[in-house]
mmCIF file of C-alpha atoms in Angstrom:
data_model
loop_
_atom_site.group_PDB
_atom_site.id
_atom_site.type_symbol
_atom_site.label_atom_id
_atom_site.label_comp_id
_atom_site.label_asym_id
_atom_site.label_seq_id
_atom_site.Cartn_x
_atom_site.Cartn_y
_atom_site.Cartn_z
ATOM 1 C CA UNK A 1 177.293 -107.620 -82.112
ATOM 2 C CA UNK A 2 174.251 -108.732 -80.328
ATOM 3 C CA UNK A 3 171.238 -110.212 -82.356
ATOM 4 C CA UNK A 4 168.757 -107.364 -81.656
ATOM 5 C CA UNK A 5 171.268 -104.713 -82.743
ATOM 6 C CA UNK A 6 172.124 -106.715 -85.924
ATOM 7 C CA UNK A 7 168.354 -107.106 -86.792
ATOM 8 C CA UNK A 8 167.822 -103.350 -86.305
ATOM 9 C CA UNK A 9 170.733 -102.567 -88.576
ATOM 10 C CA UNK A 10 169.428 -104.973 -91.248
ATOM 11 C CA UNK A 11 165.927 -103.413 -91.160
ATOM 12 C CA UNK A 12 167.468 -99.918 -91.447
ATOM 13 C CA UNK A 13 169.678 -101.039 -94.427
ATOM 14 C CA UNK A 14 166.658 -102.603 -96.074
ATOM 15 C CA UNK A 15 164.528 -99.490 -95.738
ATOM 16 C CA UNK A 16 167.443 -97.414 -97.021
ATOM 17 C CA UNK A 17 167.598 -99.566 -100.122
ATOM 18 C CA UNK A 18 163.807 -99.307 -100.598
ATOM 19 C CA UNK A 19 163.907 -95.562 -100.338
ATOM 20 C CA UNK A 20 166.834 -95.091 -102.645
ATOM 21 C CA UNK A 21 165.571 -97.510 -105.533
ATOM 22 C CA UNK A 22 162.898 -95.121 -106.821
ATOM 23 C CA UNK A 23 165.308 -92.117 -106.690
ATOM 24 C CA UNK A 24 167.982 -93.960 -108.522
ATOM 25 C CA UNK A 25 165.486 -95.296 -111.040
ATOM 26 C CA UNK A 26 164.101 -91.761 -111.606
ATOM 27 C CA UNK A 27 167.550 -90.517 -112.387
ATOM 28 C CA UNK A 28 167.823 -93.052 -115.218
ATOM 29 C CA UNK A 29 164.479 -91.779 -116.823
ATOM 30 C CA UNK A 30 165.379 -89.308 -119.615
ATOM 31 C CA UNK A 31 164.350 -85.713 -119.329
ATOM 32 C CA UNK A 32 164.219 -85.492 -123.165
ATOM 33 C CA UNK A 33 164.850 -87.508 -126.309
ATOM 34 C CA UNK A 34 166.596 -86.865 -129.631
ATOM 35 C CA UNK A 35 163.780 -88.172 -131.798
ATOM 36 C CA UNK A 36 160.313 -86.790 -132.558
ATOM 37 C CA UNK A 37 158.585 -89.940 -131.840
ATOM 38 C CA UNK A 38 160.373 -92.750 -130.167
ATOM 39 C CA UNK A 39 157.269 -95.021 -130.589
ATOM 40 C CA UNK A 40 157.191 -94.743 -134.365
ATOM 41 C CA UNK A 41 158.073 -98.399 -134.933
ATOM 42 C CA UNK A 42 155.138 -99.840 -132.820
ATOM 43 C CA UNK A 43 152.181 -101.165 -134.750
ATOM 44 C CA UNK A 44 149.048 -99.107 -134.614
ATOM 45 C CA UNK A 45 146.226 -100.292 -132.262
ATOM 46 C CA UNK A 46 142.872 -101.298 -133.706
ATOM 47 C CA UNK A 47 140.400 -98.468 -134.177
ATOM 48 C CA UNK A 48 136.894 -99.721 -133.519
ATOM 49 C CA UNK A 49 134.064 -98.038 -135.447
ATOM 50 C CA UNK A 50 131.925 -95.485 -133.520
ATOM 51 C CA UNK A 51 129.008 -97.845 -132.851
ATOM 52 C CA UNK A 52 131.453 -100.562 -131.368
ATOM 53 C CA UNK A 53 133.340 -98.396 -128.992
ATOM 54 C CA UNK A 54 132.870 -99.068 -125.295
ATOM 55 C CA UNK A 55 131.392 -96.383 -123.183
ATOM 56 C CA UNK A 56 133.641 -95.407 -120.285
ATOM 57 C CA UNK A 57 132.021 -92.733 -118.045
ATOM 58 C CA UNK A 58 135.051 -92.088 -115.632
ATOM 59 C CA UNK A 59 138.377 -91.084 -117.091
ATOM 60 C CA UNK A 60 140.173 -93.683 -119.192
ATOM 61 C CA UNK A 61 143.048 -95.598 -117.822
ATOM 62 C CA UNK A 62 146.313 -94.382 -119.255
ATOM 63 C CA UNK A 63 148.113 -97.623 -118.337
ATOM 64 C CA UNK A 64 145.533 -99.887 -120.035
ATOM 65 C CA UNK A 65 146.473 -101.461 -123.358
ATOM 66 C CA UNK A 66 144.176 -100.406 -126.237
ATOM 67 C CA UNK A 67 143.214 -103.924 -127.014
ATOM 68 C CA UNK A 68 141.895 -104.729 -123.577
ATOM 69 C CA UNK A 69 144.535 -107.338 -122.833
ATOM 70 C CA UNK A 70 145.540 -105.619 -119.511
ATOM 71 C CA UNK A 71 147.522 -102.792 -118.304
ATOM 72 C CA UNK A 72 151.270 -102.017 -117.404
ATOM 73 C CA UNK A 73 152.709 -99.390 -115.078
ATOM 74 C CA UNK A 74 156.223 -100.415 -116.063
ATOM 75 C CA UNK A 75 158.288 -97.489 -117.507
ATOM 76 C CA UNK A 76 159.769 -99.857 -120.100
ATOM 77 C CA UNK A 77 156.272 -100.221 -121.452
ATOM 78 C CA UNK A 78 155.430 -96.520 -121.601
ATOM 79 C CA UNK A 79 156.906 -95.861 -125.021
ATOM 80 C CA UNK A 80 154.537 -98.284 -126.525
ATOM 81 C CA UNK A 81 151.563 -97.209 -124.378
ATOM 82 C CA UNK A 82 151.930 -93.393 -125.192
ATOM 83 C CA UNK A 83 152.310 -94.430 -128.874
ATOM 84 C CA UNK A 84 148.896 -96.035 -128.614
ATOM 85 C CA UNK A 85 147.369 -92.955 -127.072
ATOM 86 C CA UNK A 86 148.933 -90.842 -129.709
ATOM 87 C CA UNK A 87 147.555 -92.985 -132.436
ATOM 88 C CA UNK A 88 144.007 -92.751 -130.869
ATOM 89 C CA UNK A 89 144.223 -89.128 -130.577
ATOM 90 C CA UNK A 90 145.168 -88.703 -134.192
ATOM 91 C CA UNK A 91 142.444 -91.152 -135.450
ATOM 92 C CA UNK A 92 139.477 -89.807 -133.541
ATOM 93 C CA UNK A 93 140.463 -86.131 -132.753
ATOM 94 C CA UNK A 94 142.903 -84.188 -134.822
ATOM 95 C CA UNK A 95 143.808 -86.317 -137.936
ATOM 96 C CA UNK A 96 147.285 -87.743 -138.826
ATOM 97 C CA UNK A 97 150.340 -85.679 -138.020
ATOM 98 C CA UNK A 98 152.611 -86.277 -141.006
ATOM 99 C CA UNK A 99 156.253 -87.273 -140.305
ATOM 100 C CA UNK A 100 159.389 -85.500 -141.293
ATOM 101 C CA UNK A 101 159.551 -84.930 -145.074
ATOM 102 C CA UNK A 102 162.415 -86.324 -147.040
ATOM 103 C CA UNK A 103 163.229 -82.908 -148.437
ATOM 104 C CA UNK A 104 163.670 -80.165 -145.832
ATOM 105 C CA UNK A 105 166.355 -77.411 -145.717
ATOM 106 C CA UNK A 106 167.114 -74.556 -143.310
ATOM 107 C CA UNK A 107 168.970 -71.343 -143.344
ATOM 108 C CA UNK A 108 169.752 -68.960 -140.415
ATOM 109 C CA UNK A 109 170.614 -65.342 -141.432
ATOM 110 C CA UNK A 110 170.476 -62.128 -139.421
ATOM 111 C CA UNK A 111 168.014 -62.989 -136.765
ATOM 112 C CA UNK A 112 165.628 -65.239 -138.742
ATOM 113 C CA UNK A 113 165.552 -69.013 -139.193
ATOM 114 C CA UNK A 114 163.913 -69.977 -142.523
ATOM 115 C CA UNK A 115 162.779 -73.641 -142.970
ATOM 116 C CA UNK A 116 161.833 -74.884 -146.435
ATOM 117 C CA UNK A 117 159.761 -78.095 -146.614
ATOM 118 C CA UNK A 118 159.117 -79.811 -149.984
ATOM 119 C CA UNK A 119 156.653 -82.565 -150.538
ATOM 120 C CA UNK A 120 156.023 -83.776 -154.204
ATOM 121 C CA UNK A 121 157.325 -80.621 -155.650
ATOM 122 C CA UNK A 122 155.189 -78.326 -153.398
ATOM 123 C CA UNK A 123 156.874 -76.013 -150.830
ATOM 124 C CA UNK A 124 155.866 -74.600 -147.463
ATOM 125 C CA UNK A 125 158.245 -71.983 -145.855
ATOM 126 C CA UNK A 126 158.491 -71.369 -142.144
ATOM 127 C CA UNK A 127 160.102 -68.005 -141.075
ATOM 128 C CA UNK A 128 160.918 -67.550 -137.465
ATOM 129 C CA UNK A 129 162.491 -64.495 -135.832
ATOM 130 C CA UNK A 130 164.900 -65.534 -132.965
ATOM 131 C CA UNK A 131 166.101 -63.441 -130.071
ATOM 132 C CA UNK A 132 169.498 -64.624 -129.012
ATOM 133 C CA UNK A 133 171.306 -63.828 -125.836
ATOM 134 C CA UNK A 134 174.843 -62.314 -126.139
ATOM 135 C CA UNK A 135 177.663 -64.686 -126.019
ATOM 136 C CA UNK A 136 178.584 -67.947 -127.656
ATOM 137 C CA UNK A 137 176.038 -70.305 -126.275
ATOM 138 C CA UNK A 138 174.623 -72.841 -126.948
ATOM 139 C CA UNK A 139 171.547 -71.491 -125.337
ATOM 140 C CA UNK A 140 168.443 -73.145 -124.135
ATOM 141 C CA UNK A 141 165.460 -71.912 -126.076
ATOM 142 C CA UNK A 142 161.711 -71.394 -125.780
ATOM 143 C CA UNK A 143 159.382 -71.626 -128.775
ATOM 144 C CA UNK A 144 156.559 -69.061 -128.370
ATOM 145 C CA UNK A 145 153.399 -69.538 -130.387
ATOM 146 C CA UNK A 146 152.706 -66.345 -132.245
ATOM 147 C CA UNK A 147 155.318 -64.226 -130.408
ATOM 148 C CA UNK A 148 158.618 -64.799 -128.637
ATOM 149 C CA UNK A 149 157.393 -65.732 -125.195
ATOM 150 C CA UNK A 150 153.665 -65.330 -125.836
ATOM 151 C CA UNK A 151 151.962 -64.316 -122.488
ATOM 152 C CA UNK A 152 154.898 -65.075 -120.217
ATOM 153 C CA UNK A 153 157.088 -62.053 -119.253
ATOM 154 C CA UNK A 154 160.034 -62.135 -121.676
ATOM 155 C CA UNK A 155 162.489 -61.143 -118.988
ATOM 156 C CA UNK A 156 161.971 -64.659 -117.296
ATOM 157 C CA UNK A 157 163.969 -65.867 -120.400
ATOM 158 C CA UNK A 158 166.163 -62.946 -121.387
ATOM 159 C CA UNK A 159 167.553 -62.576 -117.838
ATOM 160 C CA UNK A 160 168.546 -66.343 -117.981
ATOM 161 C CA UNK A 161 170.206 -66.254 -121.400
ATOM 162 C CA UNK A 162 167.458 -68.287 -122.944
ATOM 163 C CA UNK A 163 166.754 -67.871 -126.697
ATOM 164 C CA UNK A 164 163.301 -66.940 -127.703
ATOM 165 C CA UNK A 165 161.910 -68.371 -131.045
ATOM 166 C CA UNK A 166 158.645 -67.369 -132.581
ATOM 167 C CA UNK A 167 156.421 -70.009 -134.284
ATOM 168 C CA UNK A 168 154.306 -68.218 -136.910
ATOM 169 C CA UNK A 169 151.510 -70.768 -136.821
ATOM 170 C CA UNK A 170 149.505 -69.153 -139.696
ATOM 171 C CA UNK A 171 152.299 -70.048 -142.063
ATOM 172 C CA UNK A 172 150.892 -73.631 -141.653
ATOM 173 C CA UNK A 173 147.256 -73.117 -141.032
ATOM 174 C CA UNK A 174 145.088 -70.157 -140.115
ATOM 175 C CA UNK A 175 143.353 -69.694 -136.736
ATOM 176 C CA UNK A 176 140.134 -70.479 -138.417
ATOM 177 C CA UNK A 177 141.115 -72.658 -141.204
ATOM 178 C CA UNK A 178 139.357 -73.089 -144.492
ATOM 179 C CA UNK A 179 139.642 -76.804 -144.934
ATOM 180 C CA UNK A 180 141.621 -77.753 -147.968
ATOM 181 C CA UNK A 181 142.883 -74.160 -148.645
ATOM 182 C CA UNK A 182 145.637 -73.791 -146.025
ATOM 183 C CA UNK A 183 149.404 -73.768 -146.665
ATOM 184 C CA UNK A 184 149.872 -77.384 -145.305
ATOM 185 C CA UNK A 185 147.191 -78.469 -147.733
ATOM 186 C CA UNK A 186 149.434 -77.774 -150.650
ATOM 187 C CA UNK A 187 151.798 -80.389 -149.396
ATOM 188 C CA UNK A 188 149.106 -82.861 -148.154
ATOM 189 C CA UNK A 189 145.874 -82.404 -150.055
ATOM 190 C CA UNK A 190 144.621 -85.784 -149.029
ATOM 191 C CA UNK A 191 144.599 -84.484 -145.392
ATOM 192 C CA UNK A 192 142.152 -81.587 -145.976
ATOM 193 C CA UNK A 193 140.108 -83.142 -143.168
ATOM 194 C CA UNK A 194 142.700 -82.689 -140.524
ATOM 195 C CA UNK A 195 142.337 -80.515 -137.467
ATOM 196 C CA UNK A 196 144.452 -77.282 -136.823
ATOM 197 C CA UNK A 197 146.093 -79.004 -133.820
ATOM 198 C CA UNK A 198 147.395 -81.779 -136.150
ATOM 199 C CA UNK A 199 148.774 -79.240 -138.598
ATOM 200 C CA UNK A 200 150.291 -76.796 -135.879
ATOM 201 C CA UNK A 201 152.053 -79.504 -133.992
ATOM 202 C CA UNK A 202 153.473 -80.749 -137.346
ATOM 203 C CA UNK A 203 154.731 -77.264 -138.002
ATOM 204 C CA UNK A 204 156.519 -76.879 -134.667
ATOM 205 C CA UNK A 205 158.204 -80.330 -135.323
ATOM 206 C CA UNK A 206 159.463 -79.029 -138.641
ATOM 207 C CA UNK A 207 160.732 -75.845 -136.982
ATOM 208 C CA UNK A 208 162.790 -78.125 -134.622
ATOM 209 C CA UNK A 209 163.984 -79.977 -137.607
ATOM 210 C CA UNK A 210 165.279 -76.642 -138.930
ATOM 211 C CA UNK A 211 167.032 -75.916 -135.677
ATOM 212 C CA UNK A 212 168.798 -79.272 -136.011
ATOM 213 C CA UNK A 213 169.921 -78.558 -139.589
ATOM 214 C CA UNK A 214 171.542 -75.213 -138.746
ATOM 215 C CA UNK A 215 173.097 -76.321 -135.455
ATOM 216 C CA UNK A 216 176.461 -75.323 -136.629
ATOM 217 C CA UNK A 217 175.413 -71.683 -137.183
ATOM 218 C CA UNK A 218 172.636 -71.100 -134.568
ATOM 219 C CA UNK A 219 173.834 -71.812 -131.089
ATOM 220 C CA UNK A 220 170.650 -73.399 -129.641
ATOM 221 C CA UNK A 221 170.933 -76.170 -127.064
ATOM 222 C CA UNK A 222 168.725 -78.725 -128.659
ATOM 223 C CA UNK A 223 168.496 -80.753 -125.431
ATOM 224 C CA UNK A 224 166.809 -77.897 -123.622
ATOM 225 C CA UNK A 225 163.968 -76.751 -125.851
ATOM 226 C CA UNK A 226 160.672 -75.446 -124.414
ATOM 227 C CA UNK A 227 157.285 -74.662 -125.957
ATOM 228 C CA UNK A 228 154.563 -72.270 -124.632
ATOM 229 C CA UNK A 229 151.302 -70.739 -125.573
ATOM 230 C CA UNK A 230 148.068 -69.399 -123.999
ATOM 231 C CA UNK A 231 144.382 -70.013 -124.621
ATOM 232 C CA UNK A 232 143.911 -71.615 -128.121
ATOM 233 C CA UNK A 233 147.785 -71.590 -128.219
ATOM 234 C CA UNK A 234 147.922 -73.190 -124.817
ATOM 235 C CA UNK A 235 146.173 -76.176 -126.404
ATOM 236 C CA UNK A 236 148.708 -76.017 -129.231
ATOM 237 C CA UNK A 237 151.562 -76.111 -126.821
ATOM 238 C CA UNK A 238 150.152 -79.277 -125.265
ATOM 239 C CA UNK A 239 149.790 -81.041 -128.551
ATOM 240 C CA UNK A 240 153.270 -79.985 -129.687
ATOM 241 C CA UNK A 241 154.743 -81.277 -126.466
ATOM 242 C CA UNK A 242 152.846 -84.555 -126.682
ATOM 243 C CA UNK A 243 153.679 -85.214 -130.231
ATOM 244 C CA UNK A 244 157.332 -84.244 -130.233
ATOM 245 C CA UNK A 245 159.729 -85.861 -127.704
ATOM 246 C CA UNK A 246 162.478 -83.330 -128.534
ATOM 247 C CA UNK A 247 160.673 -80.815 -126.402
ATOM 248 C CA UNK A 248 161.994 -80.850 -122.836
ATOM 249 C CA UNK A 249 159.525 -78.475 -121.214
ATOM 250 C CA UNK A 250 155.939 -77.665 -122.101
ATOM 251 C CA UNK A 251 154.241 -74.721 -120.414
ATOM 252 C CA UNK A 252 150.618 -74.606 -121.311
ATOM 253 C CA UNK A 253 148.742 -71.506 -120.094
ATOM 254 C CA UNK A 254 144.956 -71.340 -119.588
ATOM 255 C CA UNK A 255 144.362 -73.915 -122.290
ATOM 256 C CA UNK A 256 140.722 -74.771 -121.455
ATOM 257 C CA UNK A 257 138.537 -77.287 -123.237
ATOM 258 C CA UNK A 258 140.471 -79.189 -125.845
ATOM 259 C CA UNK A 259 143.601 -78.498 -123.723
ATOM 260 C CA UNK A 260 144.145 -79.610 -120.151
ATOM 261 C CA UNK A 261 140.500 -79.975 -119.384
ATOM 262 C CA UNK A 262 139.050 -83.436 -119.810
ATOM 263 C CA UNK A 263 135.993 -83.667 -122.225
ATOM 264 C CA UNK A 264 134.250 -86.042 -119.854
ATOM 265 C CA UNK A 265 134.582 -83.868 -116.743
ATOM 266 C CA UNK A 266 133.613 -80.700 -118.653
ATOM 267 C CA UNK A 267 130.355 -82.161 -119.497
ATOM 268 C CA UNK A 268 129.364 -82.159 -115.835
ATOM 269 C CA UNK A 269 130.033 -78.385 -115.394
ATOM 270 C CA UNK A 270 128.306 -75.259 -116.573
ATOM 271 C CA UNK A 271 128.800 -72.945 -119.567
ATOM 272 C CA UNK A 272 132.242 -74.300 -120.369
ATOM 273 C CA UNK A 273 134.132 -75.339 -123.501
ATOM 274 C CA UNK A 274 132.782 -78.785 -123.988
ATOM 275 C CA UNK A 275 133.394 -81.014 -126.951
ATOM 276 C CA UNK A 276 130.218 -79.830 -128.597
ATOM 277 C CA UNK A 277 130.981 -76.191 -127.988
ATOM 278 C CA UNK A 278 134.568 -75.965 -129.059
ATOM 279 C CA UNK A 279 135.797 -74.740 -132.512
ATOM 280 C CA UNK A 280 135.133 -77.312 -135.255
ATOM 281 C CA UNK A 281 138.114 -76.161 -137.369
ATOM 282 C CA UNK A 282 140.568 -76.955 -134.629
ATOM 283 C CA UNK A 283 139.716 -80.612 -134.748
ATOM 284 C CA UNK A 284 138.500 -83.133 -137.326
ATOM 285 C CA UNK A 285 134.847 -82.779 -138.153
ATOM 286 C CA UNK A 286 134.445 -86.508 -137.246
ATOM 287 C CA UNK A 287 135.347 -85.791 -133.576
ATOM 288 C CA UNK A 288 131.947 -84.075 -133.152
ATOM 289 C CA UNK A 289 130.147 -87.532 -133.404
ATOM 290 C CA UNK A 290 131.262 -87.668 -129.756
ATOM 291 C CA UNK A 291 129.500 -84.373 -128.686
ATOM 292 C CA UNK A 292 126.595 -86.295 -127.195
ATOM 293 C CA UNK A 293 128.638 -89.352 -126.349
ATOM 294 C CA UNK A 294 131.861 -88.261 -124.916
ATOM 295 C CA UNK A 295 132.069 -91.487 -122.823
ATOM 296 C CA UNK A 296 132.751 -93.384 -126.006
ATOM 297 C CA UNK A 297 136.122 -91.622 -126.719
ATOM 298 C CA UNK A 298 138.740 -94.210 -126.088
ATOM 299 C CA UNK A 299 140.887 -91.496 -124.438
ATOM 300 C CA UNK A 300 140.655 -88.123 -122.812
ATOM 301 C CA UNK A 301 142.903 -85.051 -122.275
ATOM 302 C CA UNK A 302 144.631 -86.365 -119.118
ATOM 303 C CA UNK A 303 146.141 -88.750 -121.510
ATOM 304 C CA UNK A 304 147.097 -86.066 -123.930
ATOM 305 C CA UNK A 305 148.975 -84.459 -121.122
ATOM 306 C CA UNK A 306 150.312 -87.870 -119.971
ATOM 307 C CA UNK A 307 151.999 -88.297 -123.467
ATOM 308 C CA UNK A 308 154.407 -85.653 -122.413
ATOM 309 C CA UNK A 309 155.815 -87.891 -119.573
ATOM 310 C CA UNK A 310 158.626 -88.424 -118.696
ATOM 311 C CA UNK A 311 159.483 -84.957 -119.811
ATOM 312 C CA UNK A 312 158.366 -81.766 -117.988
ATOM 313 C CA UNK A 313 154.915 -80.094 -118.084
ATOM 314 C CA UNK A 314 153.578 -77.129 -116.316
ATOM 315 C CA UNK A 315 149.823 -76.298 -116.718
ATOM 316 C CA UNK A 316 148.567 -72.841 -115.703
ATOM 317 C CA UNK A 317 144.892 -71.962 -115.125
ATOM 318 C CA UNK A 318 142.603 -69.079 -114.350
ATOM 319 C CA UNK A 319 139.187 -69.920 -112.693
ATOM 320 C CA UNK A 320 137.925 -66.362 -113.210
ATOM 321 C CA UNK A 321 136.947 -67.462 -116.814
ATOM 322 C CA UNK A 322 134.234 -70.070 -116.662
ATOM 323 C CA UNK A 323 134.697 -70.975 -120.224
ATOM 324 C CA UNK A 324 138.105 -72.396 -119.476
ATOM 325 C CA UNK A 325 136.650 -75.248 -117.383
ATOM 326 C CA UNK A 326 139.418 -75.101 -114.890
ATOM 327 C CA UNK A 327 137.704 -77.444 -112.436
ATOM 328 C CA UNK A 328 137.729 -79.925 -115.275
ATOM 329 C CA UNK A 329 141.432 -78.997 -115.920
ATOM 330 C CA UNK A 330 142.140 -79.610 -112.139
ATOM 331 C CA UNK A 331 140.551 -83.166 -112.208
ATOM 332 C CA UNK A 332 142.382 -83.895 -115.563
ATOM 333 C CA UNK A 333 145.746 -82.680 -114.027
ATOM 334 C CA UNK A 334 145.267 -84.843 -110.957
ATOM 335 C CA UNK A 335 144.612 -87.861 -113.219
ATOM 336 C CA UNK A 336 147.554 -87.101 -115.491
ATOM 337 C CA UNK A 337 149.917 -86.557 -112.551
ATOM 338 C CA UNK A 338 149.370 -90.275 -111.650
ATOM 339 C CA UNK A 339 151.664 -91.188 -114.571
ATOM 340 C CA UNK A 340 154.610 -89.003 -113.388
ATOM 341 C CA UNK A 341 153.963 -90.276 -109.827
ATOM 342 C CA UNK A 342 154.102 -93.871 -110.946
ATOM 343 C CA UNK A 343 157.447 -93.481 -112.581
ATOM 344 C CA UNK A 344 158.920 -91.621 -109.521
ATOM 345 C CA UNK A 345 159.296 -88.321 -111.323
ATOM 346 C CA UNK A 346 156.605 -86.262 -109.689
ATOM 347 C CA UNK A 347 158.637 -83.106 -109.856
ATOM 348 C CA UNK A 348 158.372 -83.041 -113.644
ATOM 349 C CA UNK A 349 154.681 -82.223 -113.762
ATOM 350 C CA UNK A 350 153.004 -79.305 -112.092
ATOM 351 C CA UNK A 351 149.840 -77.260 -112.273
ATOM 352 C CA UNK A 352 148.755 -73.852 -110.965
ATOM 353 C CA UNK A 353 145.192 -72.578 -111.048
ATOM 354 C CA UNK A 354 144.990 -69.056 -109.764
ATOM 355 C CA UNK A 355 142.275 -66.360 -109.947
ATOM 356 C CA UNK A 356 142.547 -62.587 -109.795
ATOM 357 C CA UNK A 357 144.135 -61.698 -113.110
ATOM 358 C CA UNK A 358 143.138 -61.085 -116.682
ATOM 359 C CA UNK A 359 143.163 -63.921 -119.324
ATOM 360 C CA UNK A 360 146.661 -64.689 -120.583
ATOM 361 C CA UNK A 361 148.467 -62.405 -118.093
ATOM 362 C CA UNK A 362 150.808 -64.070 -115.812
ATOM 363 C CA UNK A 363 150.103 -62.951 -112.106
ATOM 364 C CA UNK A 364 153.084 -62.347 -109.751
ATOM 365 C CA UNK A 365 151.984 -65.444 -107.721
ATOM 366 C CA UNK A 366 152.624 -67.739 -110.605
ATOM 367 C CA UNK A 367 155.794 -66.158 -111.739
ATOM 368 C CA UNK A 368 158.090 -68.020 -109.400
ATOM 369 C CA UNK A 369 156.313 -71.327 -110.401
ATOM 370 C CA UNK A 370 157.163 -70.711 -114.022
ATOM 371 C CA UNK A 371 160.737 -69.690 -113.065
ATOM 372 C CA UNK A 372 161.112 -72.905 -111.141
ATOM 373 C CA UNK A 373 160.222 -75.065 -114.071
ATOM 374 C CA UNK A 374 162.534 -72.935 -116.351
ATOM 375 C CA UNK A 375 165.401 -73.194 -113.955
ATOM 376 C CA UNK A 376 165.245 -76.916 -113.475
ATOM 377 C CA UNK A 377 164.335 -78.203 -117.038
ATOM 378 C CA UNK A 378 166.062 -75.574 -119.292
ATOM 379 C CA UNK A 379 169.004 -74.607 -117.037
ATOM 380 C CA UNK A 380 169.455 -77.844 -115.097
ATOM 381 C CA UNK A 381 169.158 -76.255 -111.588
ATOM 382 C CA UNK A 382 168.062 -79.177 -109.512
ATOM 383 C CA UNK A 383 167.908 -77.300 -106.416
ATOM 384 C CA UNK A 384 164.559 -75.549 -107.148
ATOM 385 C CA UNK A 385 161.267 -76.975 -106.054
ATOM 386 C CA UNK A 386 158.901 -77.961 -108.920
ATOM 387 C CA UNK A 387 156.433 -80.020 -106.851
ATOM 388 C CA UNK A 388 153.603 -77.474 -107.694
ATOM 389 C CA UNK A 389 149.923 -78.235 -107.112
ATOM 390 C CA UNK A 390 148.144 -74.813 -106.692
ATOM 391 C CA UNK A 391 144.419 -74.717 -106.924
ATOM 392 C CA UNK A 392 141.162 -73.576 -105.244
ATOM 393 C CA UNK A 393 139.303 -76.923 -105.579
ATOM 394 C CA UNK A 394 139.699 -78.310 -102.131
ATOM 395 C CA UNK A 395 136.045 -79.572 -102.114
ATOM 396 C CA UNK A 396 136.231 -81.367 -105.484
ATOM 397 C CA UNK A 397 136.332 -85.191 -105.332
ATOM 398 C CA UNK A 398 138.771 -85.757 -108.057
ATOM 399 C CA UNK A 399 139.507 -89.366 -107.028
ATOM 400 C CA UNK A 400 136.083 -90.700 -108.197
ATOM 401 C CA UNK A 401 137.164 -90.264 -111.830
ATOM 402 C CA UNK A 402 140.191 -92.544 -111.515
ATOM 403 C CA UNK A 403 139.106 -94.950 -108.697
ATOM 404 C CA UNK A 404 138.439 -97.726 -111.192
ATOM 405 C CA UNK A 405 141.957 -97.720 -112.717
ATOM 406 C CA UNK A 406 143.365 -101.211 -112.329
ATOM 407 C CA UNK A 407 140.286 -103.068 -111.513
ATOM 408 C CA UNK A 408 138.899 -103.606 -115.003
ATOM 409 C CA UNK A 409 135.473 -102.095 -114.145
ATOM 410 C CA UNK A 410 135.087 -98.580 -115.721
ATOM 411 C CA UNK A 411 132.322 -97.426 -113.242
ATOM 412 C CA UNK A 412 132.160 -94.584 -110.715
ATOM 413 C CA UNK A 413 132.486 -95.663 -107.069
ATOM 414 C CA UNK A 414 129.207 -96.100 -105.201
ATOM 415 C CA UNK A 415 127.908 -93.038 -103.344
ATOM 416 C CA UNK A 416 128.791 -93.007 -99.700
ATOM 417 C CA UNK A 417 125.682 -93.337 -97.478
#
């Protein structure tokens, strides 16, 4: 073999190895976990008081350690980093999400799962109707907030032999909570200050505990669980997916401010759901110290979404409704996607922002996008394409919000002359 030919072959082999490394590495990254919080053993970061928080005007860097010691884009560090983000969200925004209680039991009878949670002699009962496909299973399942598949067409799931489970959120906390007087407050009276999204995500986790406890009677595939909701329940789906790693797929529909939209970006828009305009009872009252100072939040909601990585997330938007701040949601999704991209698993995160339909009604043009995520992440059909980025914001400069990541200087880039 002549030298030129040998060199060409060596170059081709080298390039082949470079191209295959990310793919093989991505195959090793889990699609779901068997624990609610794999980062529970990490120590909590420091929580500076409000007047000592650094002002960061662009979007915060999801790869930067909370203590300012640097950043890491290594996947092996992500469990630690996402745990830091989760602690910050609980401390500054929604309040503590309690862990699994020592005393919890479950029963499946007829078509209803009943979960009984006991803390210090006080009880809370979750009752969830379940629509099971015919056959033996085990069946993948979707947890719908308020009703079986919420605003998504139920035949997307029934036609694919996917079980549908209802989470009755008011059994944990009402839509407009009266602080200290909700069912969860019987168990945790010391957490009367908690926001509804801390309480509701706790309830979904306890529902999943119940599914685990009756696994011998209820044929649900615990490795293929999804959660979905729309509007305020779209926010709830995001928090549930972020704070429970047993959820393989999160579908958040039209979640608006406090959901996919970033607080910082929403401040630059019109009459949208900003931090100062959102419902106080959904969050801790202390969050509203940031209403005029959102740049002092040590996180933003692209990081709430990023907590779902490396698991699958699909965000759906509707720009016909200004209140939803979908331009902010677009910028936030572009920022969050950087996390999945960095780990070589871009196909596990998608977003679709489409006009021309009523609020919380899935248009035909988004149906195939939902079906693709369901096929791949609940049924294991890897042939479908989930690289979905549908939006109308071609003129929006999203990159200015994240241009500082990695350079240590949290400033917007200078305007081009």
